[in-house]
XYZ file of C-alpha atoms in Angstrom:
178
model
C 84.361 31.430 -24.567
C 87.264 29.051 -25.141
C 86.884 25.610 -26.647
C 88.043 24.031 -23.404
C 85.371 25.920 -21.454
C 82.682 24.849 -23.967
C 83.743 21.224 -23.618
C 83.452 21.522 -19.843
C 79.941 23.012 -20.157
C 78.858 20.193 -22.483
C 80.396 17.620 -20.158
C 78.499 19.034 -17.164
C 75.234 19.096 -19.154
C 75.721 15.454 -20.095
C 76.344 14.538 -16.450
C 73.221 16.444 -15.351
C 71.254 14.704 -18.093
C 72.608 11.355 -16.974
C 71.351 12.037 -13.453
C 67.902 13.017 -14.764
C 67.692 9.944 -16.991
C 68.885 7.447 -14.360
C 65.457 6.645 -12.803
C 63.944 5.795 -16.186
C 67.036 4.816 -18.196
C 65.883 1.234 -18.756
C 62.171 1.863 -19.233
C 61.235 0.943 -22.814
C 58.868 2.974 -24.953
C 56.514 1.623 -27.595
C 58.666 2.961 -30.427
C 61.911 4.786 -31.104
C 61.734 8.186 -29.433
C 63.662 10.373 -31.883
C 64.161 11.055 -35.562
C 66.979 9.080 -37.162
C 68.525 12.352 -38.391
C 69.152 13.300 -34.779
C 70.137 9.930 -33.330
C 71.518 7.073 -35.386
C 70.227 4.830 -32.638
C 67.126 2.663 -33.135
C 66.733 1.995 -29.418
C 63.666 2.666 -27.330
C 65.344 3.272 -23.960
C 66.846 6.489 -22.652
C 70.123 4.746 -21.864
C 70.590 3.937 -25.579
C 70.389 7.615 -26.483
C 72.560 8.718 -23.569
C 75.193 6.232 -24.687
C 75.199 7.813 -28.171
C 75.537 11.298 -26.632
C 78.547 10.139 -24.633
C 80.094 8.558 -27.737
C 79.635 11.833 -29.633
C 81.231 13.756 -26.757
C 84.283 11.492 -26.906
C 84.444 11.993 -30.655
C 84.131 15.769 -30.193
C 87.079 15.793 -27.803
C 89.138 13.881 -30.375
C 88.393 16.284 -33.246
C 89.099 19.263 -30.960
C 92.491 17.752 -30.151
C 93.111 17.319 -33.895
C 91.998 20.944 -34.598
C 89.449 19.895 -37.237
C 87.227 22.961 -36.974
C 84.474 21.919 -39.392
C 83.957 18.614 -37.623
C 84.122 20.357 -34.244
C 81.326 22.726 -35.281
C 79.198 19.912 -36.724
C 79.627 17.583 -33.739
C 79.099 20.354 -31.185
C 75.887 21.428 -32.916
C 74.650 17.836 -33.105
C 75.534 17.204 -29.471
C 73.652 20.299 -28.306
C 70.623 19.237 -30.374
C 70.742 15.718 -28.905
C 71.021 17.001 -25.331
C 68.125 19.421 -25.906
C 65.976 16.679 -27.417
C 66.609 14.376 -24.468
C 65.824 17.173 -22.010
C 62.543 17.928 -23.830
C 61.637 14.248 -23.875
C 62.310 13.944 -20.155
C 60.247 17.066 -19.445
C 57.248 15.634 -21.303
C 57.309 12.235 -19.583
C 55.221 13.439 -16.642
C 52.743 15.104 -19.001
C 52.360 11.935 -21.041
C 51.665 9.889 -17.938
C 49.166 12.381 -16.525
C 47.411 13.035 -19.862
C 46.761 9.641 -21.414
C 45.546 9.590 -24.993
C 41.748 9.846 -25.230
C 40.213 6.407 -25.584
C 37.805 7.333 -28.366
C 40.655 7.995 -30.834
C 42.340 4.751 -29.797
C 39.130 2.860 -30.381
C 38.285 4.359 -33.758
C 40.865 3.355 -36.360
C 38.875 5.110 -39.114
C 39.287 8.435 -37.305
C 43.022 7.797 -36.965
C 43.217 6.875 -40.648
C 41.521 10.114 -41.716
C 43.730 12.115 -39.354
C 46.924 10.569 -40.724
C 45.767 11.013 -44.323
C 45.321 14.704 -43.535
C 48.821 14.812 -42.001
C 50.221 13.193 -45.139
C 48.459 15.715 -47.378
C 49.731 18.669 -45.331
C 53.306 17.343 -45.285
C 53.206 16.879 -49.068
C 52.066 20.496 -49.457
C 54.928 21.678 -47.219
C 57.435 19.617 -49.231
C 56.130 21.097 -52.479
C 56.415 24.625 -51.029
C 60.005 24.062 -49.846
C 61.002 22.557 -53.190
C 59.681 25.596 -55.027
C 61.508 27.893 -52.555
C 64.711 25.916 -53.075
C 64.654 26.607 -56.812
C 64.360 30.344 -56.167
C 67.280 30.611 -53.715
C 70.627 31.907 -54.897
C 72.474 31.855 -51.566
C 74.119 28.561 -50.656
C 73.313 28.985 -46.950
C 69.612 29.439 -47.714
C 69.659 26.436 -50.054
C 71.254 24.312 -47.332
C 68.695 25.487 -44.779
C 65.826 24.553 -47.082
C 67.467 21.219 -47.889
C 67.626 20.438 -44.156
C 63.947 21.339 -43.824
C 63.170 19.098 -46.796
C 65.091 16.211 -45.237
C 63.147 16.624 -41.994
C 59.848 16.777 -43.893
C 60.762 13.652 -45.864
C 61.403 11.877 -42.565
C 58.026 13.001 -41.239
C 56.356 11.857 -44.452
C 58.000 8.448 -44.193
C 56.872 8.004 -40.576
C 53.380 9.183 -41.471
C 53.141 6.680 -44.309
C 54.386 3.901 -42.029
C 51.664 4.822 -39.534
C 49.083 4.834 -42.338
C 50.111 1.327 -43.404
C 49.881 0.136 -39.805
C 46.414 1.676 -39.358
C 45.192 0.257 -42.677
C 46.399 -3.215 -41.678
C 44.631 -2.989 -38.314
C 41.411 -1.955 -40.067
C 41.803 -4.816 -42.512
C 42.357 -7.307 -39.677
C 39.329 -5.913 -37.820
C 37.122 -6.177 -40.910
C 38.293 -9.739 -41.589
C 37.512 -10.734 -38.010
C 41.054 -11.257 -36.760
């Protein structure tokens, strides 16, 4: 498939995505929806992410015109990942509305604390495993793959620790009567 044809396919996917997002483009969520490795955007509305996708598409067209193949490959891959992530997020919106979080876990911060401590422990184990695998790899492509996995795991660990701090503070406020 030619580069021009691929650009047209991406353009049509972005337009279809724009149509799907339109009814809920301005609806805010409680927190940022995506990992910062995927979107540089800190927004909490679909329109913020769609705007970044469109900006990346414009940038992709520019690097295609300049025949910068490495940047074309990187931007195209990132754009496809962003579009897929937005489509998955849109697909789960109805599920999230129809399956609200069980109240008992919302009410019990100690349960949430234990759950997040377990998440943290498991993520640390996965990081340790990937680091040991990284040292054993001789192929650059495999090393890069593991490094990407490590970066994603580090992001998960950071978010988990932020959630732990938030939960611990809410417990502390509850125990102090605030």
